[in-house]
mmCIF file of C-alpha atoms and ligand atoms in Angstrom:
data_model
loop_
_atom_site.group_PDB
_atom_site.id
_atom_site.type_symbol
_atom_site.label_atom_id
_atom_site.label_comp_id
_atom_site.label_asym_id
_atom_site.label_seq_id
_atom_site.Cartn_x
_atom_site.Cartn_y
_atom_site.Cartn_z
ATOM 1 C CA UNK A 238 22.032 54.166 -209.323
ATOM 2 C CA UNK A 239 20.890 56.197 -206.058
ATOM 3 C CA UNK A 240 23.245 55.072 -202.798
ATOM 4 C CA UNK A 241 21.030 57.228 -200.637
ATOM 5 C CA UNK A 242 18.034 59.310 -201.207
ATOM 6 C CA UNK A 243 16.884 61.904 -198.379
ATOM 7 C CA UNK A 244 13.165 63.180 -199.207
ATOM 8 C CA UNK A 245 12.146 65.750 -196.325
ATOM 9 C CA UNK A 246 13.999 64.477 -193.587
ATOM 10 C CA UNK A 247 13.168 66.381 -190.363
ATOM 11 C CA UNK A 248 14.358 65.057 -186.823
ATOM 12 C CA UNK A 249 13.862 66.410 -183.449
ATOM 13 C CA UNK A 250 15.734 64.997 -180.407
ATOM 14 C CA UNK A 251 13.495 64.108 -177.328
ATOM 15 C CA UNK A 252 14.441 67.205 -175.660
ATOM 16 C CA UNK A 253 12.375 69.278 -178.626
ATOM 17 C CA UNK A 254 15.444 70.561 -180.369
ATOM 18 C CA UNK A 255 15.073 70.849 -183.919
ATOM 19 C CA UNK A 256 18.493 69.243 -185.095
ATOM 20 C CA UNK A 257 17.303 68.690 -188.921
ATOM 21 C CA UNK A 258 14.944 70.607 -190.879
ATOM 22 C CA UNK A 259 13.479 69.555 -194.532
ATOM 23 C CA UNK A 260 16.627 67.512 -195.967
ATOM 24 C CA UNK A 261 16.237 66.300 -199.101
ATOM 25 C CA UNK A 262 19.479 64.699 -200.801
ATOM 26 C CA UNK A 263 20.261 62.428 -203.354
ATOM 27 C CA UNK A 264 23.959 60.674 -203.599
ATOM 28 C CA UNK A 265 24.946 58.343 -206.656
ATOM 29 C CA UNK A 266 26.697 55.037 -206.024
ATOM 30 C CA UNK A 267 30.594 55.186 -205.992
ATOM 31 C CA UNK A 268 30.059 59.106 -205.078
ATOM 32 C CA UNK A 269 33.033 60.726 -202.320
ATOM 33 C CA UNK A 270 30.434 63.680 -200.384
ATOM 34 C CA UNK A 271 32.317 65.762 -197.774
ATOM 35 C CA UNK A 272 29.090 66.379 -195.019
ATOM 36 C CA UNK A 273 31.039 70.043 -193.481
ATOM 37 C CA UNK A 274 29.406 72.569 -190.912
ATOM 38 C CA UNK A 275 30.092 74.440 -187.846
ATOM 39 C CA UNK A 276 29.344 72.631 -184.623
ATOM 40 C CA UNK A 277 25.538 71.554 -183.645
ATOM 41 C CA UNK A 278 24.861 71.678 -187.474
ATOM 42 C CA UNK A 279 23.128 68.447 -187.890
ATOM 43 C CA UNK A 280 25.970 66.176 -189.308
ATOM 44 C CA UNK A 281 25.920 63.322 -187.075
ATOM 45 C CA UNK A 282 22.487 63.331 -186.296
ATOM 46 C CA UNK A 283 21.901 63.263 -190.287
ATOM 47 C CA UNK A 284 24.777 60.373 -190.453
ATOM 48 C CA UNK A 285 22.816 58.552 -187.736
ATOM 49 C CA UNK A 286 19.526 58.359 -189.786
ATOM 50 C CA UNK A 287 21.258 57.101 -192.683
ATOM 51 C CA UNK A 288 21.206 53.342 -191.047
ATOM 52 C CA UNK A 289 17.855 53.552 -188.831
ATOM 53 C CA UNK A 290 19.958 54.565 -185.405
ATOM 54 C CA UNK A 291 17.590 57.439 -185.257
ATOM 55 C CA UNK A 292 13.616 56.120 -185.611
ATOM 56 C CA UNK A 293 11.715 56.985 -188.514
ATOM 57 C CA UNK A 294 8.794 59.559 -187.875
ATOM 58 C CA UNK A 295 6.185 58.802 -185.372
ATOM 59 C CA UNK A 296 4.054 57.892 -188.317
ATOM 60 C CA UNK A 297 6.384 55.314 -189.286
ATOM 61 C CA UNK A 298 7.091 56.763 -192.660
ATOM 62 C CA UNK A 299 10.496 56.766 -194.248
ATOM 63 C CA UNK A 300 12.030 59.828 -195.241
ATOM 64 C CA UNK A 301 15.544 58.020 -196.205
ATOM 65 C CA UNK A 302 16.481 54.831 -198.774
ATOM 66 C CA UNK A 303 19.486 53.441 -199.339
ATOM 67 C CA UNK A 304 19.804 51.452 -202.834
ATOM 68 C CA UNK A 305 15.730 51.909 -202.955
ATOM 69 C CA UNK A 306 15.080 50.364 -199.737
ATOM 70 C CA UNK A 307 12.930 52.459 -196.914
ATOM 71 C CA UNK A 308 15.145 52.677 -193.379
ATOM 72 C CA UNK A 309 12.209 51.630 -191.804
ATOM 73 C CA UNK A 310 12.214 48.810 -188.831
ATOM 74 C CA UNK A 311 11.652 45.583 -190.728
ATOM 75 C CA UNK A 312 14.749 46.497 -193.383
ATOM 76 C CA UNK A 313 17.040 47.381 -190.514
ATOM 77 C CA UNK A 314 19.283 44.235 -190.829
ATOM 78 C CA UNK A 315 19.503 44.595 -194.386
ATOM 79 C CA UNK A 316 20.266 48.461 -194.094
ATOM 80 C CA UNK A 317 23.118 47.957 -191.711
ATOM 81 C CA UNK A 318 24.943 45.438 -193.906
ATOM 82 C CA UNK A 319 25.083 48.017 -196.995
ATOM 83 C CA UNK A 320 25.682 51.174 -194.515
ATOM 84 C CA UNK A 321 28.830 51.175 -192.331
ATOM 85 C CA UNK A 322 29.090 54.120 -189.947
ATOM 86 C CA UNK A 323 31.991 54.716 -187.758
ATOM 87 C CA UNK A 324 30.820 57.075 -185.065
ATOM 88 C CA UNK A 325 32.728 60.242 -183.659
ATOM 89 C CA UNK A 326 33.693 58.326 -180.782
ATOM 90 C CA UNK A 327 35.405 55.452 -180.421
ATOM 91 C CA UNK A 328 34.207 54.812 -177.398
ATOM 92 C CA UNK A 329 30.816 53.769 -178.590
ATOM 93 C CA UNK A 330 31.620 51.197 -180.542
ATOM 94 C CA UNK A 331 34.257 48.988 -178.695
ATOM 95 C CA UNK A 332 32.604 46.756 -176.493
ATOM 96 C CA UNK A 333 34.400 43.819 -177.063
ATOM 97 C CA UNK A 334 37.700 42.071 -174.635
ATOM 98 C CA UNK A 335 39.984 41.656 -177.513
ATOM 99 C CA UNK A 336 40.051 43.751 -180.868
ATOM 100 C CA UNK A 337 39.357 40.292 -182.741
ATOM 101 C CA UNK A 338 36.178 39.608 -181.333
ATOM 102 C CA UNK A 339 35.266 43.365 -182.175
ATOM 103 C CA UNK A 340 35.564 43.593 -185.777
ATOM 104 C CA UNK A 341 34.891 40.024 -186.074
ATOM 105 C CA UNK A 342 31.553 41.545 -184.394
ATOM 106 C CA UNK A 343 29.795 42.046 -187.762
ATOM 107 C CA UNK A 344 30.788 39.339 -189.729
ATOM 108 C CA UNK A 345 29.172 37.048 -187.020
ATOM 109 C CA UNK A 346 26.049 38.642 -187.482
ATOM 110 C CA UNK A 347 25.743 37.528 -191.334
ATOM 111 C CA UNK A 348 26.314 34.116 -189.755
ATOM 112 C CA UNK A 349 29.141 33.197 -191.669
ATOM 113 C CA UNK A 350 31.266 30.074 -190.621
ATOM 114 C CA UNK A 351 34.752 30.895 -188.431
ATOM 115 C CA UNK A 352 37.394 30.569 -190.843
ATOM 116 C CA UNK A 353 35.522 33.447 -193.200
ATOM 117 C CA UNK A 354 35.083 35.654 -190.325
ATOM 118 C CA UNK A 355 39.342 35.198 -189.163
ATOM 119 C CA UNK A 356 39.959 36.003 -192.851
ATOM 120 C CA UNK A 357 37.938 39.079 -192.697
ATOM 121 C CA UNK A 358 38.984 40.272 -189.729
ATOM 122 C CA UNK A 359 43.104 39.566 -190.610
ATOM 123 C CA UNK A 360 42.262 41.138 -194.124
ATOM 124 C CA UNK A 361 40.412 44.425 -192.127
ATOM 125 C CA UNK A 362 43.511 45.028 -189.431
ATOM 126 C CA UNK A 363 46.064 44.673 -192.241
ATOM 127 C CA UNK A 364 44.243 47.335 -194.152
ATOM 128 C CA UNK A 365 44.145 49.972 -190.995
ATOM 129 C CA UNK A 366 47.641 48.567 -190.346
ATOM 130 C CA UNK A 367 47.039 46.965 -186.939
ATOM 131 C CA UNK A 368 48.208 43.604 -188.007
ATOM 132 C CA UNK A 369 48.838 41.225 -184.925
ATOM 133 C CA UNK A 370 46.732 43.574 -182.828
ATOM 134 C CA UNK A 371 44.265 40.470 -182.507
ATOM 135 C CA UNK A 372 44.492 39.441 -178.776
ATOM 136 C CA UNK A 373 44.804 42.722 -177.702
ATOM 137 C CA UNK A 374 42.206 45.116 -175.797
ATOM 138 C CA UNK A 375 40.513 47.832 -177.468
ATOM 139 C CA UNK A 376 40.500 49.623 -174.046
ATOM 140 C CA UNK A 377 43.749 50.061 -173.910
ATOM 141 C CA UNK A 378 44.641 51.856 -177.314
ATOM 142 C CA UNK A 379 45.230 55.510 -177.906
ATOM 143 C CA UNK A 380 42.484 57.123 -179.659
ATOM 144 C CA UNK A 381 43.991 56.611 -183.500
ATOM 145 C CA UNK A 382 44.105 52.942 -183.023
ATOM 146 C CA UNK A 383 40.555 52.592 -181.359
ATOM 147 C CA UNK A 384 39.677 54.575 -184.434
ATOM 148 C CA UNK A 385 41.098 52.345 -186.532
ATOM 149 C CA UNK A 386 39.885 49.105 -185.077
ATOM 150 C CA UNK A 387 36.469 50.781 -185.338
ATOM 151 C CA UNK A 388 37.104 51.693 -189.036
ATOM 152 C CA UNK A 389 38.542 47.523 -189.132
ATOM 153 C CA UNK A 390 35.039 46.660 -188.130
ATOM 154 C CA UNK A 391 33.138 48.375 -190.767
ATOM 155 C CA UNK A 392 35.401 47.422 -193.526
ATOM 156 C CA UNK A 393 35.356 43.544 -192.015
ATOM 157 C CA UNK A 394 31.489 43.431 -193.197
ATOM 158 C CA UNK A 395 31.877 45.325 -196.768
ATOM 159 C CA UNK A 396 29.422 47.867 -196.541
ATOM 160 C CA UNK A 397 28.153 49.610 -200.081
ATOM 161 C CA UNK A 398 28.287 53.074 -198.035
ATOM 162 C CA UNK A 399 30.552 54.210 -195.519
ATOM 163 C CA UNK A 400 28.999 57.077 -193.690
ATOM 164 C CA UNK A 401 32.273 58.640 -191.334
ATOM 165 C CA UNK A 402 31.692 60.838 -188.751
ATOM 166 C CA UNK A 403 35.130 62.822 -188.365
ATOM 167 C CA UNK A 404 37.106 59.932 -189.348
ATOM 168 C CA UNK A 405 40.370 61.689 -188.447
ATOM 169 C CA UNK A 406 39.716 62.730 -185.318
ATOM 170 C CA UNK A 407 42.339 62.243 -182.924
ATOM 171 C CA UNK A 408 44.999 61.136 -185.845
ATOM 172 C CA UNK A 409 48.425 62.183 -185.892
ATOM 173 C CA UNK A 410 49.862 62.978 -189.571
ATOM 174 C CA UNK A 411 50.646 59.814 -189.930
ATOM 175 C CA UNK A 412 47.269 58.349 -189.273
ATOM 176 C CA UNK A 413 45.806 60.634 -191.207
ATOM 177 C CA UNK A 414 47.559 59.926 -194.183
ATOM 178 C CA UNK A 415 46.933 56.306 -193.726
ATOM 179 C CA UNK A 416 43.654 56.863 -193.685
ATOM 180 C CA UNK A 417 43.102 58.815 -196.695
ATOM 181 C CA UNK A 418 45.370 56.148 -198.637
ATOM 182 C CA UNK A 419 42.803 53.780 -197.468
ATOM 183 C CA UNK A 420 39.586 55.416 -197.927
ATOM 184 C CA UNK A 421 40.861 56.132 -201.463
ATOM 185 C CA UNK A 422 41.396 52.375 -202.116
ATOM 186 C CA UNK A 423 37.724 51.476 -201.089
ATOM 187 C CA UNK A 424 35.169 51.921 -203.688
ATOM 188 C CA UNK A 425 32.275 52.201 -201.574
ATOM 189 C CA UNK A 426 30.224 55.191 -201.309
ATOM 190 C CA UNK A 427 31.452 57.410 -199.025
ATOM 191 C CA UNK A 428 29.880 60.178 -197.150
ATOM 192 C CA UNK A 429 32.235 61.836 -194.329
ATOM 193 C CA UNK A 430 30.772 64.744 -191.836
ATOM 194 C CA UNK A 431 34.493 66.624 -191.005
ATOM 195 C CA UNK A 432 35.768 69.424 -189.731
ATOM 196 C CA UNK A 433 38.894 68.308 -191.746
ATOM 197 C CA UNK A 434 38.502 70.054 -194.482
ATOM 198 C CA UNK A 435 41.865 69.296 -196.624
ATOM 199 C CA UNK A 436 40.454 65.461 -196.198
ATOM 200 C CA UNK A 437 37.020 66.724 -198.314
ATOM 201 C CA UNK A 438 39.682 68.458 -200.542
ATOM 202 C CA UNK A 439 41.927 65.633 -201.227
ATOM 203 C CA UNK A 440 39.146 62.802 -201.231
ATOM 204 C CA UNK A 441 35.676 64.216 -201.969
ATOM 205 C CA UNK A 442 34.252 64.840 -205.142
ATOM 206 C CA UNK A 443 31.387 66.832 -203.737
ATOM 207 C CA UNK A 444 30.391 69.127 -200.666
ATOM 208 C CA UNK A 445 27.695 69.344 -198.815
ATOM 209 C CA UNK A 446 27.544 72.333 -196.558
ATOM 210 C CA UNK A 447 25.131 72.016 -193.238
ATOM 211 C CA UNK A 448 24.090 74.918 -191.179
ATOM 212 C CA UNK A 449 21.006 75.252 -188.647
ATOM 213 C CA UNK A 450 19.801 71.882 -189.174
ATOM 214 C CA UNK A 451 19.611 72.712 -193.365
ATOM 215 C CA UNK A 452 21.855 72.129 -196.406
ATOM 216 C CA UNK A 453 23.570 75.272 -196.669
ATOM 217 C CA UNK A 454 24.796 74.423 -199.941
ATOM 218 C CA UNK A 455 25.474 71.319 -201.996
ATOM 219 C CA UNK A 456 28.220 71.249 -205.437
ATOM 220 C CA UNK A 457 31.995 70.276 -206.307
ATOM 221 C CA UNK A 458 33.796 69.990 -203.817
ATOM 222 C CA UNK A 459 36.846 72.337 -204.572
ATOM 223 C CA UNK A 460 33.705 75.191 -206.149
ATOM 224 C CA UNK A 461 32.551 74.762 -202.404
ATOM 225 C CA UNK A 462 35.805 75.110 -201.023
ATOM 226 C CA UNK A 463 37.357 77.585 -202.477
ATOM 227 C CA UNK A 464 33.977 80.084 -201.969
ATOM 228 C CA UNK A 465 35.544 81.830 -198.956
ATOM 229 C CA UNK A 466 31.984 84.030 -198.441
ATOM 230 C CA UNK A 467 30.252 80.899 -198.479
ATOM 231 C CA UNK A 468 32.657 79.554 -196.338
ATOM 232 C CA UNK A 469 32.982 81.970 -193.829
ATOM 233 C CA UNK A 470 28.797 82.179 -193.585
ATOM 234 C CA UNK A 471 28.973 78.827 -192.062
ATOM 235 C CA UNK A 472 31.601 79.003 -189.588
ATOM 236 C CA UNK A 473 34.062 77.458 -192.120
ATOM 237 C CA UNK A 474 37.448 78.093 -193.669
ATOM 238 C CA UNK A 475 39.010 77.714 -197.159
ATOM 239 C CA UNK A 476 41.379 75.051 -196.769
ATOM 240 C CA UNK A 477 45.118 76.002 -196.943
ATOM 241 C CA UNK A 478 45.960 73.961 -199.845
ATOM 242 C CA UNK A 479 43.625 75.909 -201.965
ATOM 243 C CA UNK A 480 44.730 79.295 -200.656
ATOM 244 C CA UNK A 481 46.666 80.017 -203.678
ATOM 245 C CA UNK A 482 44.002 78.472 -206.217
ATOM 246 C CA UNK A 483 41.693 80.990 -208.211
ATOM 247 C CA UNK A 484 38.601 78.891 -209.422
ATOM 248 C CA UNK A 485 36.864 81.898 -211.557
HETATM 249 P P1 ADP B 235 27.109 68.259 -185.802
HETATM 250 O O1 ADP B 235 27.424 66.808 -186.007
HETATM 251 O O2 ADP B 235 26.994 69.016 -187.073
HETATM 252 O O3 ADP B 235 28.022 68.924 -184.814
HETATM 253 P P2 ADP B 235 24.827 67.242 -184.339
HETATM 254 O O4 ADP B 235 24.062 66.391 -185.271
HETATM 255 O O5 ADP B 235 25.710 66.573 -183.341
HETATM 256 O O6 ADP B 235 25.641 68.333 -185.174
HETATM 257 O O7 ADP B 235 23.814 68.149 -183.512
HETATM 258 C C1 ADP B 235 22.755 68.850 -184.125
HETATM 259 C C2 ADP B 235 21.952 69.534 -183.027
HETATM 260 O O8 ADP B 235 21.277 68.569 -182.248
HETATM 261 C C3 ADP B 235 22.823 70.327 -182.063
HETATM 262 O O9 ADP B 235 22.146 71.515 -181.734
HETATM 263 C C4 ADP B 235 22.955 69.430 -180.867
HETATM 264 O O10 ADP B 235 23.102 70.156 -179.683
HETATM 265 C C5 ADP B 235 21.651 68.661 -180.891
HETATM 266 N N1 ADP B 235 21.812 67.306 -180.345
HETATM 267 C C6 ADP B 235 22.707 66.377 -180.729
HETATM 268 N N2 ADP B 235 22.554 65.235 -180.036
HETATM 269 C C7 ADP B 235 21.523 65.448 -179.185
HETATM 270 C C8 ADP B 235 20.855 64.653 -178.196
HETATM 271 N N3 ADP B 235 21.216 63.394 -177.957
HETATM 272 N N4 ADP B 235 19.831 65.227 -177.525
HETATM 273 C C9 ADP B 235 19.446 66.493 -177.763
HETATM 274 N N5 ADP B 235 20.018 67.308 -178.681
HETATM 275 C C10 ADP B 235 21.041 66.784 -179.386
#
């Protein structure tokens, strides 16, 4: 079953800059895609379409589905409970006084009673491994734990798709690992835009490469990887762990 399926997606900010040009993408259920790119590619901006954030076409049209439904207006609730997406920063998504009433944000909105939402919200900080963070600000974090609390609120409301925009920003090592323990354990679709690109290595199954608004270049992961010309075309690196590795 299709997750996600992009059919000509083109997007221009208000400003007139072209930031996506003629996407069309398809990504299975269950599938791990690694979104990579060199800065100003189109990664977030194609994460943000994926749950309506960014409008549909002036003609109202979609040009993106997720599990067969059109992100158009009217499907927006619906769209945001199967598509969780943690944005680059932090920032943007704590609002809340206390870390409780953050990532018991979404659960609230599907209206469950109060005793669900606590266990959701205990269950989500135990998983990021902010247990008894509860009472605490968000403001007041360092940026790995406001990333974390973020990540807490998506996983709080059990999206189908997680759609991470560089998800281990701001980690030390030990966040980082964490996090890829994590994301392993959930078996919702995942698609991650990262400049990290041992993370796509370790926990993606495919690549997507983004340049210029376009896909660059779509296949296994590790094939992607490990194609240093392809790599180096698009402001990107093959990842250390593969340095010694000889696909041919
Ligand atoms: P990436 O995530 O790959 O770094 P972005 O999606 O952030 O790329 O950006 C794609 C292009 O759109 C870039 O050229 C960027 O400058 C531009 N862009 C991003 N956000 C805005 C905005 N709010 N207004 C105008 N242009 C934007």
């Amino acid at each position: 079953m299709l997750a996600v399926e992009v059919k000509n997606l083109g997007f221009r900010y208000e400003d007139r800059h072209v930031a996506l040009r003629d996407i069309t993408l398809a990504i299975g259920e269950g599938e791990s895609v690694g979104l990579i790119g060199p800065n100003g590619a189109g990664k977030s901006t194609f994460l943000l379409h994926l749950n309506g954030i960014l409008p549909e076409d002036a003609k109202g049209e979609a040009a993106v589905w997720i599990y067969g439904v059109p992100v158009i207006k009217p499907h927006l609730p619906r769209i945001r409970r199967d598509v969780g997406l943690l944005f680059q920063d932090p920032e943007d998504q704590l609002f809340c006084p206390t870390i409780f009433e953050d990532v018991a944000f979404g659960p609230r909105q599907f209206g469950l009673g109060e005793k669900d939402v606590e266990g959701l919200v205990r269950e989500a900080l135990a998983k990021v491994d902010l247990q008894g963070f509860e009472r605490r600000s968000p403001h007041h974090l360092s940026s790995g734990e406001k990333q974390r609390v973020c990540l807490a609120g998506l996983l709080a409301c059990r999206p189908r798709i997680l759609a991470l925009d560089e998800p281990t920003r701001g980690l030390d090592p030990r966040g980082k690992r964490l996090l890829k323990t994590l994301l392993r354990t959930i078996e919702a679709t995942k698609i991650i835009a990262t400049h990290d690109l041992e993370l796509v290595a370790e926990l993606c199954t495919r690549a997507v490469v983004m340049d210029e608004g376009t896909i660059a270049a779509d296949g296994p992961a590790l094939t992607i990887l490990a194609d240093e010309v392809l790599m180096l075309k698009h402001g990107l690196e093959k990842p250390h762990i593969l340095r010694h590795s000889h696909p041919h």
